[in-house]
Short mmCIF file of C-alpha atoms in Angstrom, two decimals:
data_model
loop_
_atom_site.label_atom_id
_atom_site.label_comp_id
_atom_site.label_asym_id
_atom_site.label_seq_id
_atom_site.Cartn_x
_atom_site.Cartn_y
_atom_site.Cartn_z
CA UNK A 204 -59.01 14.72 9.86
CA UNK A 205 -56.87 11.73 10.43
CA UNK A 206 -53.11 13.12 10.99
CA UNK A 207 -50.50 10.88 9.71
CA UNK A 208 -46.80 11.37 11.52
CA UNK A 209 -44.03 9.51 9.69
CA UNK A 210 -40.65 9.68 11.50
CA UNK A 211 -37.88 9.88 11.09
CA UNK A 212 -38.14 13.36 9.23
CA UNK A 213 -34.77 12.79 7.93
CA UNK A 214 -31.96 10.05 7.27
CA UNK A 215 -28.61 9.49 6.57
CA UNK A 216 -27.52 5.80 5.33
CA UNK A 217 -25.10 4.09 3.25
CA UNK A 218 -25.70 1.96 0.51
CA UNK A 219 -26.55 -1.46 1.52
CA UNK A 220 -27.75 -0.60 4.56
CA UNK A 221 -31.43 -1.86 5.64
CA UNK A 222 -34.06 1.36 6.26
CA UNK A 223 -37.02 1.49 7.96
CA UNK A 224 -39.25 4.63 7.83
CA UNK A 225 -42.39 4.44 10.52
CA UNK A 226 -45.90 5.64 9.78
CA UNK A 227 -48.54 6.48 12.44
CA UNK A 228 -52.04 7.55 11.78
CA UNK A 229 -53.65 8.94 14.34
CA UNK A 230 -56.78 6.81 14.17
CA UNK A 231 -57.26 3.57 13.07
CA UNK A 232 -57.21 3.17 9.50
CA UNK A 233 -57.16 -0.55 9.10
CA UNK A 234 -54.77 -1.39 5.75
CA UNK A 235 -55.22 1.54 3.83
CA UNK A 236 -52.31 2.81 3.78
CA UNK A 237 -49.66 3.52 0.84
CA UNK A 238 -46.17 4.54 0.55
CA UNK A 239 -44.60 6.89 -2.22
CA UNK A 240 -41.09 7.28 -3.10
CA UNK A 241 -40.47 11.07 -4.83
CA UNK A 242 -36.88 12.68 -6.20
CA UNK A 243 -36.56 16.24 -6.80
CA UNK A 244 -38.74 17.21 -9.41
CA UNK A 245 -40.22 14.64 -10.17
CA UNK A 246 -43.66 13.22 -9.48
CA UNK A 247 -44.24 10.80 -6.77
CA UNK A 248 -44.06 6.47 -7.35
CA UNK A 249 -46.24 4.70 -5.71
CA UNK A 250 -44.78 1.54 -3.99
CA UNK A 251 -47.01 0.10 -1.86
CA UNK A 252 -50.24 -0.13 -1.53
CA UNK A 253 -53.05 -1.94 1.47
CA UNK A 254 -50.01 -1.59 3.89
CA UNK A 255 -47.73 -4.91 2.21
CA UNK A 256 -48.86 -5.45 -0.87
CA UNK A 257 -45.67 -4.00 -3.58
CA UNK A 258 -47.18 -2.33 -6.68
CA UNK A 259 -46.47 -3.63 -9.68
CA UNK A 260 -42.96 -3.43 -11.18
CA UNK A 261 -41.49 -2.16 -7.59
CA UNK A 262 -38.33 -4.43 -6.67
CA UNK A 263 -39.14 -6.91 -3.48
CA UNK A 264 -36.50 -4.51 -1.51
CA UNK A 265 -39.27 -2.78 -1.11
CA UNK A 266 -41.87 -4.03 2.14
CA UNK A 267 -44.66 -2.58 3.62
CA UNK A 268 -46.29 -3.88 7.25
CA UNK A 269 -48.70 -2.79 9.66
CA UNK A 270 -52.63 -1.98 10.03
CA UNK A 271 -54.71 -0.27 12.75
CA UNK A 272 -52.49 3.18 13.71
CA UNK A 273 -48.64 1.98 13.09
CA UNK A 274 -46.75 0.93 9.86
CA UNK A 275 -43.69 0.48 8.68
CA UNK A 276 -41.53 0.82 4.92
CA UNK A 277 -38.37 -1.07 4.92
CA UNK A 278 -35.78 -0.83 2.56
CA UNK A 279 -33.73 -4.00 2.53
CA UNK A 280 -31.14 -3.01 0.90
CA UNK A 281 -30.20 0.39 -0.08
CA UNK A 282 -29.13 1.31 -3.46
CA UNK A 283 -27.82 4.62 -4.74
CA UNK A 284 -31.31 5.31 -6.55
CA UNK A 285 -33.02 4.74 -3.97
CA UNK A 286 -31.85 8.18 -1.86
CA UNK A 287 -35.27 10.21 -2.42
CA UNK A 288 -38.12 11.44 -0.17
CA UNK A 289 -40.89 8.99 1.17
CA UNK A 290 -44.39 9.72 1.99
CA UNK A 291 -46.89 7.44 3.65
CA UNK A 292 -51.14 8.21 2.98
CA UNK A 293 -54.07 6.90 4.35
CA UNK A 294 -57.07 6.56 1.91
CA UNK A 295 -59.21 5.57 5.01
CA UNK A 296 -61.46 8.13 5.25
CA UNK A 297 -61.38 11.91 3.85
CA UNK A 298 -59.57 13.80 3.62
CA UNK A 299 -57.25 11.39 2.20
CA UNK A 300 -54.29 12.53 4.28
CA UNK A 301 -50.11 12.32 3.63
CA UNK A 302 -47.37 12.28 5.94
CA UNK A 303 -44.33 14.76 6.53
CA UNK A 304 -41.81 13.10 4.31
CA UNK A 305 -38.86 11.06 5.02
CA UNK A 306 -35.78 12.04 3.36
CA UNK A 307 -33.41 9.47 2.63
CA UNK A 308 -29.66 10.67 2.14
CA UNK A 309 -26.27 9.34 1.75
CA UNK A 310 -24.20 9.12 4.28
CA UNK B 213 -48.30 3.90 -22.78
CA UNK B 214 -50.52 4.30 -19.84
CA UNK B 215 -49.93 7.75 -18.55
CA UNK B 216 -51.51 11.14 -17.51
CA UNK B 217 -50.60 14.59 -18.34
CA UNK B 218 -51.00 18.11 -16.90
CA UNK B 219 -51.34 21.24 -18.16
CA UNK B 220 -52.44 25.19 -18.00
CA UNK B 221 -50.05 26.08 -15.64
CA UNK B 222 -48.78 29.37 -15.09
CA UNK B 223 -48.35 32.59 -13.32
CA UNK B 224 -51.81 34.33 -11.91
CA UNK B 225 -52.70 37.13 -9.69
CA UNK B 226 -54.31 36.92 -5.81
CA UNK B 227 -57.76 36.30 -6.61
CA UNK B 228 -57.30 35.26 -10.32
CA UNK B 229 -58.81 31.97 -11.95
CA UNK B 230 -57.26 29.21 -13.82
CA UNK B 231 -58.16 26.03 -15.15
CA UNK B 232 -55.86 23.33 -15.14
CA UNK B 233 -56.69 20.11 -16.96
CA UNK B 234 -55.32 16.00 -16.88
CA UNK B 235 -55.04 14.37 -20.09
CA UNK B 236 -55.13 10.47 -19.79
CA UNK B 237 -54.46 7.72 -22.28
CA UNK B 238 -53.51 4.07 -22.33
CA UNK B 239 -56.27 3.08 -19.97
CA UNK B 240 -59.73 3.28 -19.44
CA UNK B 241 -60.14 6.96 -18.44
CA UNK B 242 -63.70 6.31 -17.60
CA UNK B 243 -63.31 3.54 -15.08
CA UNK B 244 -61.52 5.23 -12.56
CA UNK B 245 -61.42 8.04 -9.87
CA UNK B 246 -59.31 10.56 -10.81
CA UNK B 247 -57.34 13.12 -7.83
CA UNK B 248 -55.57 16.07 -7.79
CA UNK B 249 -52.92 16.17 -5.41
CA UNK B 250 -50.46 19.45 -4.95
CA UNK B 251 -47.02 20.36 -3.43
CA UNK B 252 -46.08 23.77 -2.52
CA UNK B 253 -42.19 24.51 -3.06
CA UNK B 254 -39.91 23.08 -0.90
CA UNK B 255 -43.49 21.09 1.13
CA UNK B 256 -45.33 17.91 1.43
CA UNK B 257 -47.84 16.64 -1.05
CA UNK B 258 -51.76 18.41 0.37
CA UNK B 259 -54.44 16.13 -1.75
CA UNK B 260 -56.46 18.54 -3.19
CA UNK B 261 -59.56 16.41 -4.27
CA UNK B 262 -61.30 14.03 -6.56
CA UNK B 263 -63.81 13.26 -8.86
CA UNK B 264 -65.64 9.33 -9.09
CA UNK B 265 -66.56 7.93 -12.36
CA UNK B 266 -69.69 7.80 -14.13
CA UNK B 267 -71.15 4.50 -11.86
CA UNK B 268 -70.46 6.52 -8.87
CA UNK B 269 -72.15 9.94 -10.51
CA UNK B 270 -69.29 11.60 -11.25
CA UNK B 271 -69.61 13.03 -7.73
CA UNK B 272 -66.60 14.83 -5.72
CA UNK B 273 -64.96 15.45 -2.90
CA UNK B 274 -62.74 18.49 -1.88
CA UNK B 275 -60.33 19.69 0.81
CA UNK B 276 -61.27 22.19 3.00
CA UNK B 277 -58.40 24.52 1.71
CA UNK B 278 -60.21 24.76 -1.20
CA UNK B 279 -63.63 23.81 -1.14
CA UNK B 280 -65.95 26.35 -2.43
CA UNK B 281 -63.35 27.43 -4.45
CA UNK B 282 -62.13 24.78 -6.78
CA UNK B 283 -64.26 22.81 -8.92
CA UNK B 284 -63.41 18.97 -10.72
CA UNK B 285 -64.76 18.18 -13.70
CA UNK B 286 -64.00 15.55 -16.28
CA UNK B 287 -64.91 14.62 -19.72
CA UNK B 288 -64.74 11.05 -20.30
CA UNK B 289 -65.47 12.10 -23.85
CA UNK B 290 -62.17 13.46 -24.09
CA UNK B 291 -60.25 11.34 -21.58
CA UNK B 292 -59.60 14.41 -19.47
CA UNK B 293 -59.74 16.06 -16.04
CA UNK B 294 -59.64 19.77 -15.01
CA UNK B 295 -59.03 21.61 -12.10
CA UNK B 296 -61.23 24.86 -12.36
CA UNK B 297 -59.18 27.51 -9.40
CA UNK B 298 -60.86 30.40 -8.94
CA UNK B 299 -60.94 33.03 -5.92
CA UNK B 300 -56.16 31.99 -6.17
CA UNK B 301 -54.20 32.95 -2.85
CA UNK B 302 -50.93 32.70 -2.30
CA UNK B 303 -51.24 29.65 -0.61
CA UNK B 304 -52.19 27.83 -3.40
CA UNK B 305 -48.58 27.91 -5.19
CA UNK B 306 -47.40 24.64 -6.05
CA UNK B 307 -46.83 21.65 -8.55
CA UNK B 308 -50.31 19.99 -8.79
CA UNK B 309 -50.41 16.93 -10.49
CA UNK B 310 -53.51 14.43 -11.27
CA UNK B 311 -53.36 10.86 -9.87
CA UNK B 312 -55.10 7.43 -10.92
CA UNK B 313 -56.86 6.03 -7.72
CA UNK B 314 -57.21 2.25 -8.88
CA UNK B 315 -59.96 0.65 -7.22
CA UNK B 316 -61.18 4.28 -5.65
CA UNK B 317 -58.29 3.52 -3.03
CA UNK B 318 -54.59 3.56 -3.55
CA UNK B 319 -53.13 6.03 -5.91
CA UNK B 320 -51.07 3.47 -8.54
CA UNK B 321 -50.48 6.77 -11.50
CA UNK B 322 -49.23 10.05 -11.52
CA UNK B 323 -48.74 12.41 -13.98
CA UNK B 324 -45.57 14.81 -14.16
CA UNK B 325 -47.23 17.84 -12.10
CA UNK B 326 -48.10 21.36 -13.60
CA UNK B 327 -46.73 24.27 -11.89
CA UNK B 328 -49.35 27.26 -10.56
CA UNK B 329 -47.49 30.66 -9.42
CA UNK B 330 -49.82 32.80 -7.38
CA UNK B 331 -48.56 36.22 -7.11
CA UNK B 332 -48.62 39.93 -8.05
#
């Protein structure tokens, strides 16, 4: 199974502030890779999708890079909404696999 | 509105059954791969597995958590998936919900998430 380590596990930011989340697979998964943004209770958004491309209707804040083992999610700037959990997963190969989670909180 | 919907939730006993099912509309339900995906309370999303569409034969693919123990079916018929649980552990407590893999890759549709309770 491909493992997929995001880091950091956990956050604290203000708004405005520029984010970046990592992503490591621990294979090479080329670009399939996507990122999900979930708040409590709710069901995960998918943002991104083939590493960088934003799915439709996400705000260009939102960027994805990356391919092979290592990726990135950067927030450009952060907005009160945005505080929420992130998970990266690789559709590579099965079985599809997620990351940890990232939490994202205010500082 | 494009959108997919859980349901058959609920509270079961270790070693129950329980069928969940995904109701889709607003798209072509027979087009696509269809997955569940779950998250135990508190936990990370664990895919669970996922069913092709009718050009690919409708075939699957499970995790080993619960392969040999969980079976996905759809009726395109009916626009709808299910989640057929049988053999239930504790382990398998959680929110699943169903998700739209566009392309058979990237997930791009979720539904809200049904809850399963495992316990006596």
């Amino acid at each position: 199974d491909i493992q997929m380590t995001q880091s950091p596990s956990s956050l604290s930011a203000s708004v405005g502030d520029r984010v970046t989340i990592t992503c490591r697979a621990s294979q090479g998964i080329s670009n399939n890779l996507a990122w999900f943004q979930q708040k409590p209770g709710k069901a995960p958004k998918s943002l991104i999708y083939a590493a960088s491309s934003l799915q439709s209707g996400v705000p260009s804040k939102f960027s994805g890079s990356g391919s092979g083992t290592d990726f990135t999610l950067t927030i450009s700037s952060l907005q009160p909404e945005d505080f929420a959990t992130y998970y990266c997963q690789q559709y590579n190969s099965y079985p599809l696999t997620f990351g940890g989670g990232t939490k994202v909180e205010i500082k | 509105e494009v959108q997919l919907v859980e349901s058959g939730g609920g509270l079961v006993q270790p070693g129950g059954s329980l069928r969940l099912s995904c109701a889709a509309s607003g798209f072509t339900f027979s087009d696509h791969y269809i997955d569940w995906v779950r998250q135990a309370p508190g936990k990370g999303l664990e895919w669970v597995g996922r069913t092709r569409n009718k050009a690919n034969r409708y075939t699957t693919e499970y995790a080993a958590s619960v392969r040999g123990r969980f079976t996905i079916s759809r009726d395109d018929s009916k626009n709808s998936l299910y989640l057929q649980m049988n053999s239930l552990k504790a382990e398998d407590t959680a929110v699943y919900f169903c998700a739209r893999a566009q392309g058979g890759n990237h997930f791009d549709l979720w539904g809200q998430g049904t809850l399963v309770a495992v316990s006596s």
